[in-house]
XYZ file of C-alpha atoms in Angstrom:
395
model
C 0.000 0.000 0.000
C 2.847 2.391 0.752
C 5.720 2.888 -1.720
C 9.319 2.550 -0.730
C 11.059 5.823 -0.010
C 12.562 7.263 -3.178
C 15.641 8.781 -1.594
C 17.481 6.929 1.153
C 18.091 9.096 4.188
C 21.746 8.094 4.028
C 22.198 9.708 0.611
C 23.373 13.252 0.191
C 20.422 15.533 -0.579
C 20.251 17.138 -4.003
C 21.174 20.848 -3.929
C 18.444 23.300 -4.971
C 19.195 27.013 -5.417
C 16.714 29.761 -4.667
C 15.988 32.313 -7.363
C 14.082 34.595 -4.978
C 15.321 35.913 -1.635
C 13.168 33.788 0.670
C 15.793 33.017 3.296
C 14.099 34.993 6.065
C 10.615 33.518 5.581
C 12.014 29.982 5.348
C 14.031 30.434 8.545
C 10.859 31.736 10.206
C 9.094 28.489 9.379
C 7.421 28.882 5.974
C 7.080 25.245 4.851
C 6.277 25.758 1.156
C 8.646 26.759 -1.643
C 6.997 27.298 -5.001
C 8.644 26.200 -8.211
C 8.935 29.735 -9.574
C 11.082 30.691 -6.564
C 13.797 28.201 -7.580
C 16.539 28.308 -10.160
C 16.273 25.694 -12.933
C 18.051 22.467 -12.056
C 18.202 18.743 -12.653
C 15.022 16.707 -12.892
C 14.372 14.954 -9.589
C 11.967 12.148 -8.697
C 9.024 12.644 -6.366
C 10.097 12.380 -2.743
C 13.764 13.138 -3.346
C 15.501 14.673 -0.338
C 16.767 18.141 -1.254
C 18.924 20.798 0.351
C 17.659 24.308 -0.355
C 20.440 26.854 -0.693
C 20.478 30.622 -0.870
C 21.229 32.352 -4.153
C 24.907 32.446 -3.225
C 24.969 28.723 -2.396
C 24.720 28.661 1.412
C 22.700 25.769 2.947
C 19.343 27.013 4.222
C 16.885 24.140 4.607
C 16.097 20.524 3.882
C 12.888 19.190 2.456
C 11.473 16.864 -0.149
C 10.718 17.332 -3.818
C 7.421 17.163 -5.677
C 8.021 16.877 -9.408
C 4.589 18.066 -10.571
C 3.087 20.288 -7.893
C 3.458 24.091 -7.996
C 4.797 23.578 -4.459
C 8.136 22.105 -5.488
C 9.643 21.722 -2.009
C 8.045 21.090 1.372
C 10.495 22.142 4.053
C 11.260 19.788 6.928
C 13.976 21.750 8.718
C 15.742 25.064 8.267
C 18.783 26.625 9.881
C 21.381 29.324 9.602
C 25.114 29.013 8.912
C 26.679 26.098 10.747
C 23.334 24.424 11.490
C 23.611 20.640 11.726
C 20.600 19.059 10.076
C 18.896 16.177 11.846
C 19.009 12.678 10.395
C 15.714 12.356 8.513
C 14.642 9.074 10.107
C 15.262 10.533 13.558
C 13.420 13.719 12.626
C 10.295 11.946 11.335
C 10.170 9.519 14.260
C 10.558 12.313 16.783
C 7.872 14.478 15.224
C 5.352 11.637 14.949
C 5.887 10.865 18.625
C 5.732 14.527 19.656
C 2.482 15.046 17.734
C 0.935 12.074 19.518
C 2.193 13.335 22.885
C 0.400 16.642 22.366
C -2.893 14.861 21.667
C -2.678 12.322 24.459
C -1.822 15.047 26.963
C -5.307 16.484 26.425
C -7.468 13.512 25.504
C -8.885 10.684 27.596
C -9.072 7.793 25.132
C -11.858 6.197 27.158
C -13.973 9.288 26.463
C -12.687 10.402 23.022
C -10.912 7.984 20.697
C -11.167 9.829 17.378
C -8.736 12.657 16.689
C -6.203 14.052 14.240
C -2.814 12.618 15.096
C -0.736 14.457 12.473
C -1.775 17.820 11.032
C 0.787 18.297 8.306
C 2.728 21.549 8.278
C 1.585 22.623 11.754
C 3.083 19.453 13.237
C 6.270 20.046 11.219
C 5.490 17.070 8.986
C 4.448 18.840 5.782
C 2.303 17.023 3.275
C 0.892 14.298 5.512
C -2.215 14.065 7.692
C -3.177 11.167 9.929
C -6.575 10.732 11.576
C -7.078 8.170 14.338
C -10.349 6.283 14.735
C -10.575 3.705 17.534
C -7.473 1.736 16.607
C -7.103 2.721 12.948
C -4.963 5.470 11.443
C -6.165 6.905 8.118
C -3.414 8.674 6.172
C -3.728 11.381 3.534
C -0.762 12.518 1.452
C -0.706 15.941 -0.200
C 0.723 15.006 -3.565
C 3.058 12.438 -5.064
C 6.117 13.941 -3.401
C 4.763 13.394 0.103
C 3.526 9.910 -0.742
C 6.973 8.897 -2.001
C 8.941 10.608 0.756
C 7.079 9.342 3.822
C 6.641 5.737 2.732
C 6.756 3.253 4.307
C 4.771 5.131 6.986
C 3.012 2.228 8.709
C 6.092 1.035 10.575
C 6.872 4.583 11.690
C 3.351 5.120 13.038
C 3.394 1.823 14.911
C 6.739 2.699 16.462
C 5.427 6.100 17.569
C 2.233 4.582 18.985
C 4.122 1.955 20.965
C 2.096 0.797 23.948
C 0.416 4.179 24.401
C -2.067 3.958 21.547
C -3.837 0.850 20.223
C -3.157 0.647 16.486
C -4.468 -2.342 14.540
C -4.732 -0.804 11.053
C -3.068 1.882 8.941
C -5.088 2.880 5.873
C -4.317 5.130 2.921
C -7.336 7.394 2.356
C -6.835 7.298 -1.409
C -6.332 3.527 -1.612
C -8.950 2.186 0.764
C -10.466 -1.196 0.061
C -12.939 -3.548 1.858
C -15.328 -2.730 4.646
C -13.991 -1.185 7.832
C -16.723 0.321 9.996
C -15.874 1.280 13.545
C -17.621 2.740 16.532
C -15.842 5.755 17.977
C -16.471 7.918 21.018
C -16.406 11.718 21.078
C -16.828 13.166 24.556
C -18.906 10.128 25.466
C -21.134 10.323 22.370
C -20.938 7.391 19.962
C -20.593 7.505 16.183
C -20.147 4.922 13.452
C -17.373 5.756 11.011
C -16.914 4.146 7.607
C -13.174 4.117 7.036
C -13.474 2.387 3.673
C -15.840 4.811 1.978
C -16.900 7.704 4.192
C -15.743 11.273 3.577
C -13.338 11.937 6.469
C -14.586 8.633 7.880
C -18.036 10.027 8.553
C -16.996 12.482 11.267
C -15.377 15.879 10.738
C -12.828 15.876 13.538
C -11.986 19.566 13.182
C -15.476 20.525 14.428
C -15.298 18.447 17.626
C -14.947 21.367 20.042
C -17.599 23.366 18.201
C -20.035 20.459 18.491
C -19.472 20.460 22.246
C -19.886 24.237 22.359
C -23.267 24.074 20.634
C -24.397 21.097 22.714
C -23.680 23.087 25.858
C -26.348 25.593 24.806
C -28.908 23.176 23.380
C -30.785 21.934 26.446
C -34.510 22.413 25.900
C -33.911 24.085 22.525
C -34.685 23.206 18.918
C -31.699 22.884 16.576
C -31.358 22.855 12.798
C -28.175 21.224 11.476
C -27.627 22.308 7.852
C -25.191 20.306 5.715
C -25.332 17.984 8.703
C -23.587 14.993 7.109
C -23.904 12.128 9.619
C -25.561 14.253 12.303
C -22.650 15.344 14.486
C -24.043 18.642 15.770
C -27.591 17.297 16.095
C -26.605 14.130 17.943
C -24.465 15.987 20.474
C -27.364 18.422 20.982
C -29.857 15.575 21.417
C -27.626 13.885 23.990
C -27.506 17.259 25.782
C -31.343 17.181 25.968
C -32.279 19.403 23.056
C -36.056 19.476 22.618
C -35.853 18.699 18.904
C -33.225 18.455 16.186
C -33.421 18.522 12.402
C -30.527 17.368 10.216
C -30.376 18.308 6.533
C -27.947 16.854 3.992
C -28.326 16.308 0.267
C -26.687 12.851 0.469
C -29.159 10.114 1.386
C -26.382 7.766 2.630
C -25.229 10.478 5.045
C -28.755 10.875 6.414
C -29.037 7.108 6.816
C -25.742 7.160 8.727
C -27.149 9.941 10.921
C -30.192 7.788 11.680
C -27.934 4.919 12.744
C -25.930 7.283 14.950
C -29.105 8.467 16.674
C -30.063 4.846 17.315
C -26.546 4.023 18.522
C -26.956 6.633 21.268
C -30.476 5.410 22.172
C -32.017 8.728 21.143
C -35.687 9.191 20.312
C -36.071 9.461 16.549
C -39.527 10.986 17.007
C -37.830 14.260 17.972
C -35.127 13.987 15.302
C -35.981 15.150 11.813
C -33.731 13.637 9.129
C -33.983 15.290 5.718
C -32.157 14.054 2.607
C -32.533 17.202 0.534
C -30.722 20.307 -0.658
C -30.161 22.747 2.209
C -31.115 25.809 0.151
C -34.371 24.153 -0.949
C -35.115 23.047 2.605
C -34.631 26.577 3.942
C -36.790 28.102 1.208
C -39.647 25.748 2.042
C -39.196 26.216 5.794
C -39.530 29.987 5.356
C -42.770 29.488 3.404
C -44.091 27.317 6.239
C -43.044 29.854 8.859
C -40.765 27.364 10.664
C -38.027 28.592 13.007
C -35.427 27.044 15.300
C -33.652 28.238 18.450
C -30.216 27.268 17.107
C -29.253 27.069 13.445
C -25.889 25.531 12.517
C -24.679 25.984 8.941
C -21.601 23.904 8.096
C -21.355 23.711 4.291
C -18.572 22.167 2.226
C -16.016 24.564 0.836
C -17.550 27.063 -1.565
C -14.092 28.193 -2.754
C -11.599 25.443 -3.530
C -9.507 27.952 -5.516
C -8.888 31.685 -5.333
C -10.856 32.410 -8.492
C -13.962 30.892 -6.872
C -14.033 33.436 -4.034
C -16.487 35.943 -5.617
C -19.056 33.203 -6.273
C -18.418 31.803 -2.797
C -19.201 35.164 -1.194
C -22.525 35.260 -2.995
C -23.359 31.686 -1.978
C -22.484 32.348 1.669
C -24.538 35.545 1.667
C -27.584 33.765 0.264
C -27.174 30.908 2.721
C -26.915 33.268 5.685
C -29.967 35.223 4.544
C -32.023 32.040 4.481
C -30.542 30.704 7.729
C -31.237 33.964 9.585
C -34.834 33.857 8.381
C -35.429 30.535 10.149
C -33.636 31.501 13.372
C -36.041 32.395 16.166
C -35.582 35.939 17.567
C -33.095 35.631 20.412
C -31.745 32.417 18.946
C -28.253 31.522 17.751
C -26.961 31.440 14.200
C -23.714 29.434 14.034
C -22.091 29.756 10.617
C -19.017 27.847 9.449
C -16.611 28.145 6.532
C -13.880 25.605 5.816
C -12.287 27.508 2.924
C -8.880 29.065 3.558
C -9.415 31.259 0.483
C -12.272 33.085 2.216
C -10.735 35.041 5.073
C -12.333 35.743 8.420
C -13.294 39.346 7.612
C -14.801 38.359 4.254
C -16.762 35.533 5.830
C -18.152 37.676 8.645
C -19.180 40.268 6.069
C -21.276 37.648 4.251
C -23.068 36.850 7.504
C -23.742 40.499 8.299
C -25.030 41.283 4.814
C -27.095 38.101 4.565
C -28.731 38.671 7.946
C -29.537 42.283 7.036
C -31.136 41.129 3.789
C -33.392 38.940 5.921
C -34.440 42.031 7.882
C -32.726 40.785 11.020
C -29.769 41.736 13.216
C -26.850 39.495 14.240
C -24.626 40.149 17.245
C -21.326 38.297 16.998
C -20.302 36.528 20.196
C -17.115 34.825 19.041
C -15.363 33.199 16.107
C -13.906 29.786 16.846
C -11.525 27.672 14.796
C -10.672 24.014 14.462
C -10.170 21.687 17.414
C -6.817 21.749 19.220
C -5.581 18.692 17.296
C -5.709 20.837 14.133
C -3.081 23.386 15.254
C -2.013 26.500 13.371
C 1.472 28.003 13.101
C 2.114 31.671 12.386
C 4.384 30.954 9.411
C 1.623 29.007 7.660
C -1.610 31.036 7.743
C -3.084 28.772 5.054
C -3.613 26.251 7.838
C -6.029 28.573 9.642
C -8.926 27.545 7.425
C -11.941 26.906 9.686
C -14.157 29.735 10.877
C -17.092 28.989 13.194
C -18.936 32.215 13.962
C -21.536 32.242 16.734
C -23.967 35.109 17.188
C -27.448 36.007 18.393
C -30.195 36.879 15.919
C -32.797 39.506 16.733
């Protein structure tokens, strides 16, 4: 499943010369070097270990090569003159273990056994993500360079887990085969995850803390979970004694998974609406019927996968927030999420404000939250600060 590493860590890295003066940003931790910032050089295979040098030939950083991506080098380690670079095997092993340490320091596996173990650049392991689900690690590589460089990863993960973390399977997200459904726990709430077919396994781990936040305010309230996938927000709210929940997702298999998750937690389906339909259509019809909820959670997929999609994304967010505000009971909460790094915080908040005003309502921002702690952000890599979860009162 995992390819052999292209470049042995005992080999000398291939020298790569910068064309642009990026020494300062690289030393400050910028993990990406684009192809147009480099001088032309020899063709290198995906995953080749490279030494990035300044324009005058001084060693600056080590990383690995991606032959086809616009991001030609992902930086593993940088240093000034005289810096002694770490052996790559030692570096990877140490960072895998350190990433796990940071998670286990804050998680009780008996209460939460689904989390992100490795979060790429922010854990100083650029180009690789690893999610843990009740004994299984699901790996995602960002490009052919990362896939070639980090393989074979299974042995490294097992060594890092040791006796601290049960690990019976390591799966490649892009090469998954046969059935592998598991029951996981998130703050005591149970979910079924489909590791063979489900998008992100069936549970968006980055929203874990936001699910708990909403659940803490749901007692006795009605909640609408738009783009609800397998019911995460609604199920946490129902466990927290919400009066009623409604989950909307266009994918019928996701709604069926939500139903199974409600049953898994012994929740009353009579007070749980499950709607396999388009969220925009659902909201339009709900407005016509005069329906409203105490808490509305909008968690759509990315509306802007690329920079040139941002204008259309703004319009889509604005329309969504207009409709969502219209079905939020006066005094209720509108919780709006965006997972696109191309739409910044200020832009996103502006779409909420304008959409709510178009609905003839007001929205008072309480706070903007991000991803759960196991999805860290580093200052040198703002692209990693992608998730916005804005909570505010509608009047």
